[in-house]
Short mmCIF file of C-alpha atoms and ligand atoms in Angstrom, two decimals:
data_model
loop_
_atom_site.label_atom_id
_atom_site.label_comp_id
_atom_site.label_asym_id
_atom_site.label_seq_id
_atom_site.Cartn_x
_atom_site.Cartn_y
_atom_site.Cartn_z
CA MET A 1 0.00 0.00 0.00
CA ARG A 2 1.26 3.42 -0.91
CA ASN A 3 0.85 6.59 1.11
CA ILE A 4 -1.29 9.19 -0.59
CA GLU A 5 -1.31 11.98 1.98
CA ASP A 6 1.34 14.62 2.49
CA ARG A 7 0.83 15.89 6.01
CA PRO A 8 2.75 18.57 7.96
CA VAL A 9 4.68 15.79 9.73
CA HIS A 10 5.98 14.60 6.36
CA LYS A 11 6.92 18.12 5.32
CA GLY A 12 8.81 18.50 8.60
CA LEU A 13 10.74 15.28 8.05
CA ARG A 14 11.46 16.32 4.47
CA ASN A 15 12.76 19.69 5.58
CA LYS A 16 15.17 17.96 7.98
CA LEU A 17 16.34 15.63 5.21
CA VAL A 18 16.93 18.54 2.84
CA ASN A 19 18.94 20.36 5.51
CA LEU A 20 21.04 17.23 6.01
CA ILE A 21 21.70 16.98 2.28
CA ARG A 22 22.70 20.66 2.23
CA GLU A 23 25.14 19.96 5.08
CA LYS A 24 26.57 17.06 3.10
CA GLY A 25 27.56 19.54 0.42
CA ILE A 26 24.75 20.01 -2.10
CA THR A 27 24.63 23.74 -2.88
CA ASP A 28 22.19 24.05 -5.79
CA GLU A 29 19.09 25.59 -4.21
CA ASN A 30 16.90 24.54 -7.15
CA VAL A 31 17.85 20.93 -6.53
CA LEU A 32 17.18 21.25 -2.78
CA GLN A 33 13.80 22.85 -3.51
CA ALA A 34 12.94 20.04 -5.94
CA LEU A 35 13.66 17.50 -3.17
CA MET A 36 11.45 19.53 -0.87
CA ASN A 37 8.64 19.40 -3.43
CA VAL A 38 8.50 15.63 -3.90
CA PRO A 39 6.88 13.54 -1.13
CA ARG A 40 9.41 10.70 -1.05
CA HIS A 41 7.15 8.63 1.23
CA TYR A 42 4.75 8.19 -1.72
CA PHE A 43 7.40 6.03 -3.39
CA LEU A 44 7.68 3.46 -0.60
CA ASP A 45 5.21 1.18 1.13
CA SER A 46 3.23 3.07 3.79
CA ALA A 47 4.92 0.94 6.48
CA PHE A 48 8.17 2.78 5.76
CA GLU A 49 7.14 6.41 5.87
CA GLN A 50 9.70 7.30 8.55
CA GLN A 51 12.52 5.64 6.62
CA ALA A 52 11.48 7.52 3.49
CA TYR A 53 13.03 10.61 5.10
CA GLU A 54 16.29 9.03 6.16
CA ASP A 55 19.21 9.41 3.80
CA ARG A 56 19.23 5.81 2.70
CA ALA A 57 18.50 3.62 -0.28
CA PHE A 58 15.51 1.33 0.05
CA PRO A 59 14.24 -1.84 -1.65
CA ILE A 60 11.46 -1.27 -4.20
CA GLY A 61 11.08 -4.90 -5.32
CA GLU A 62 12.72 -6.92 -8.11
CA ASP A 63 16.08 -6.61 -6.28
CA GLN A 64 16.16 -2.89 -7.02
CA THR A 65 16.39 0.17 -4.82
CA ILE A 66 15.26 3.77 -4.69
CA SER A 67 18.56 5.71 -4.58
CA HIS A 68 19.73 7.63 -1.51
CA PRO A 69 18.23 11.13 -1.53
CA TYR A 70 21.79 12.50 -1.34
CA THR A 71 22.72 10.54 -4.49
CA VAL A 72 19.63 11.83 -6.30
CA ALA A 73 20.58 15.38 -5.31
CA TYR A 74 24.22 14.81 -6.31
CA GLN A 75 23.43 13.52 -9.79
CA SER A 76 20.77 16.21 -10.30
CA GLN A 77 23.24 18.94 -9.35
CA LEU A 78 25.90 17.63 -11.78
CA LEU A 79 23.35 17.68 -14.61
CA GLN A 80 22.85 21.48 -14.24
CA ILE A 81 19.29 21.23 -15.52
CA LYS A 82 17.82 24.25 -17.27
CA PRO A 83 14.06 24.63 -17.83
CA PHE A 84 12.88 22.60 -20.86
CA ASP A 85 16.05 20.50 -21.03
CA LYS A 86 15.31 17.13 -22.61
CA VAL A 87 16.70 14.52 -20.24
CA LEU A 88 17.11 10.80 -20.89
CA GLU A 89 17.16 8.83 -17.63
CA VAL A 90 18.30 5.19 -17.60
CA GLY A 91 16.75 3.23 -14.73
CA THR A 92 13.31 4.60 -13.80
CA GLY A 93 13.13 2.33 -10.75
CA SER A 94 10.75 3.97 -8.28
CA ALA A 95 10.50 7.07 -10.54
CA TYR A 96 11.63 9.26 -7.63
CA GLN A 97 14.65 10.67 -9.47
CA ALA A 98 12.49 11.23 -12.55
CA THR A 99 10.04 13.40 -10.58
CA VAL A 100 12.91 15.41 -9.09
CA LEU A 101 14.08 16.14 -12.65
CA CYS A 102 10.51 17.17 -13.58
CA GLU A 103 10.48 19.52 -10.58
CA LEU A 104 13.62 21.08 -12.10
CA GLN A 105 11.45 21.71 -15.18
CA ALA A 106 13.12 19.12 -17.36
CA LYS A 107 11.26 17.09 -19.97
CA VAL A 108 12.06 13.58 -18.81
CA PHE A 109 12.30 10.41 -20.90
CA SER A 110 12.96 7.56 -18.51
CA ILE A 111 13.73 3.93 -19.44
CA GLU A 112 13.34 0.86 -17.22
CA ARG A 113 14.40 -2.67 -18.24
CA GLN A 114 12.23 -4.51 -15.69
CA LYS A 115 8.67 -4.95 -16.84
CA LYS A 116 7.26 -5.25 -13.30
CA LEU A 117 8.74 -1.93 -12.21
CA PHE A 118 7.63 -0.29 -15.44
CA ASP A 119 4.08 -1.61 -14.98
CA ALA A 120 3.96 -0.53 -11.33
CA ASN A 121 4.79 3.04 -12.37
CA LYS A 122 1.98 3.00 -14.94
CA GLU A 123 -0.39 2.39 -12.01
CA PHE A 124 1.22 4.97 -9.74
CA HIS A 125 -1.37 7.71 -9.67
CA PHE A 126 0.83 10.48 -8.25
CA LEU A 127 3.02 10.38 -11.38
CA LYS A 128 0.13 11.57 -13.52
CA LYS A 129 0.64 15.10 -12.20
CA TYR A 130 3.98 15.19 -14.04
CA HIS A 131 2.97 15.98 -17.61
CA THR A 132 6.61 16.25 -18.65
CA LEU A 133 7.44 12.68 -17.62
CA ARG A 134 7.39 9.87 -20.19
CA MET A 135 8.31 6.32 -19.24
CA PHE A 136 9.52 3.54 -21.52
CA TYR A 137 10.09 -0.19 -21.11
CA GLY A 138 13.40 -1.01 -22.75
CA ASP A 139 17.15 -1.40 -22.55
CA GLY A 140 18.91 1.77 -21.50
CA PHE A 141 22.06 0.77 -23.41
CA GLU A 142 20.04 1.45 -26.57
CA GLY A 143 18.71 4.80 -25.39
CA LEU A 144 15.73 6.27 -27.26
CA PRO A 145 16.88 7.07 -30.81
CA THR A 146 13.37 8.21 -31.79
CA PHE A 147 13.46 11.02 -29.23
CA ALA A 148 17.15 11.95 -29.51
CA PRO A 149 19.05 14.18 -29.28
CA PHE A 150 18.95 14.95 -25.55
CA ASP A 151 20.39 17.88 -23.61
CA LYS A 152 21.33 15.58 -20.76
CA VAL A 153 21.63 11.86 -20.09
CA LEU A 154 21.49 10.42 -16.57
CA ILE A 155 22.35 6.83 -15.75
CA THR A 156 21.09 5.73 -12.33
CA ALA A 157 22.63 2.24 -12.35
CA ALA A 158 26.33 1.28 -12.29
CA ALA A 159 27.55 1.37 -15.89
CA PRO A 160 30.30 -1.20 -16.70
CA PHE A 161 31.49 1.06 -19.55
CA VAL A 162 30.37 4.29 -21.22
CA PRO A 163 27.43 3.36 -23.48
CA GLU A 164 28.42 4.62 -26.96
CA LYS A 165 24.84 4.86 -28.22
CA LEU A 166 23.96 7.22 -25.40
CA LEU A 167 26.89 9.50 -26.22
CA ALA A 168 25.61 9.56 -29.81
CA GLN A 169 22.17 10.67 -28.57
CA LEU A 170 23.61 13.66 -26.71
CA LYS A 171 23.46 17.21 -28.12
CA VAL A 172 26.65 19.21 -28.56
CA GLY A 173 27.18 21.07 -25.29
CA GLY A 174 25.12 18.44 -23.46
CA CYS A 175 26.42 16.10 -20.80
CA MET A 176 25.95 12.60 -19.45
CA VAL A 177 26.22 11.84 -15.73
CA LEU A 178 26.94 8.23 -14.80
CA PRO A 179 28.46 6.05 -12.08
CA LEU A 180 31.17 4.09 -13.89
CA ASN A 181 32.79 0.77 -12.96
CA GLU A 182 31.84 -2.85 -12.84
CA GLY A 183 32.61 -3.48 -9.19
CA GLU A 184 30.88 -2.69 -5.93
CA ILE A 185 32.07 0.90 -6.00
CA GLN A 186 31.71 3.32 -8.87
CA ARG A 187 33.09 6.76 -9.51
CA MET A 188 30.66 9.44 -10.67
CA HIS A 189 31.59 10.79 -14.10
CA ARG A 190 30.34 13.68 -16.17
CA ILE A 191 31.05 13.50 -19.89
CA THR A 192 30.39 16.62 -21.96
CA LYS A 193 30.06 16.58 -25.75
CA LEU A 194 32.13 19.38 -27.31
CA ALA A 195 31.55 21.20 -30.60
CA ASP A 196 34.46 19.45 -32.35
CA GLY A 197 32.89 16.06 -31.59
CA SER A 198 35.30 15.23 -28.77
CA PHE A 199 34.34 14.63 -25.15
CA GLU A 200 35.46 16.19 -21.89
CA GLU A 201 35.49 13.80 -18.93
CA GLU A 202 35.26 14.90 -15.29
CA LYS A 203 35.47 12.61 -12.28
CA PHE A 204 33.73 13.08 -8.95
CA ASP A 205 33.02 11.06 -5.78
CA GLU A 206 32.50 7.34 -5.25
CA PHE A 207 29.08 5.71 -4.92
CA SER A 208 27.53 2.26 -4.88
CA PHE A 209 24.72 1.60 -7.36
CA VAL A 210 22.90 -1.55 -8.48
CA PRO A 211 24.31 -2.76 -11.83
CA MET A 212 23.23 -1.52 -15.24
CA LEU A 213 22.34 -4.76 -17.04
CA LEU A 214 22.05 -5.59 -20.72
CA GLY A 215 18.69 -6.31 -22.28
CA LYS A 216 15.12 -6.21 -21.01
CA ARG A 217 13.55 -8.44 -18.35
CA ARG A 218 9.96 -9.58 -18.47
N1 SAH B 301 16.33 6.26 -10.63
C1 SAH B 301 15.85 5.22 -9.75
C2 SAH B 301 16.99 4.34 -9.26
C3 SAH B 301 16.62 2.90 -9.44
S1 SAH B 301 17.93 1.74 -9.26
C4 SAH B 301 15.02 5.77 -8.61
O1 SAH B 301 14.94 6.99 -8.45
O2 SAH B 301 14.40 4.99 -7.89
C5 SAH B 301 18.43 1.47 -10.94
C6 SAH B 301 17.35 1.00 -11.91
O3 SAH B 301 18.00 0.82 -13.17
C7 SAH B 301 16.71 -0.33 -11.57
O4 SAH B 301 15.31 -0.18 -11.55
C8 SAH B 301 17.14 -1.26 -12.71
O5 SAH B 301 16.16 -2.21 -13.08
C9 SAH B 301 17.38 -0.26 -13.84
N2 SAH B 301 18.27 -0.70 -14.90
C10 SAH B 301 19.42 -1.42 -14.81
N3 SAH B 301 19.95 -1.62 -16.05
C11 SAH B 301 19.11 -0.99 -16.93
C12 SAH B 301 19.11 -0.85 -18.35
N4 SAH B 301 20.05 -1.39 -19.13
N5 SAH B 301 18.11 -0.14 -18.92
C13 SAH B 301 17.12 0.40 -18.16
N6 SAH B 301 17.06 0.29 -16.82
C14 SAH B 301 18.04 -0.40 -16.21
#
């Protein structure tokens, strides 16, 4: 059962969480406001509404997790979203990150490889308020050629290598944010496509994501 009410107690917990994330080093006020706007407890079973406002990842079924709020804020900040940016997200999962991107006024195209998670989001009523969110069942390694090019690409699972097709679907001046490495620990990367067709690569902190896997799962 999902929560469907956002009461003052939830807003209070959310405010505390956002302050914690600010203390951990997130400085983009638009990102912090976006986190404030999304009731994270809607994305978990109602039994876990307290935990929804702790800075932790949480199981959402099918061996997958909703990312730490800090991680969501971190990736969102690196993307430097501008209003109307077209963003490709790989790994819809709970759709929490996708709604944070919508709150930043992005047009979000989010892909999930697990049919059960994709179907659950189709039934998730709260998401209907986000008219700029489109969800797809597919393999993120392929991206969405029909809707390319994108201003930004965000990978929310651990990428074993940089997916070439996603770089190809990026606009010049656009960037891709991804946790890169096959092992338990990944380093956050930002890869920017330059006008001469080359790429600039920046490296940031270490994180631990669930793996980005090839192909779809029924
Ligand atoms: N952004 C999510 C994080 C979910 S965890 C959130 O806010 O909750 C990562 C998700 O990536 C999982 O749901 C997993 O099934 C999905 N995933 C892994 N490999 C993928 C791929 N190749 N294409 C699409 N989704 C993928």
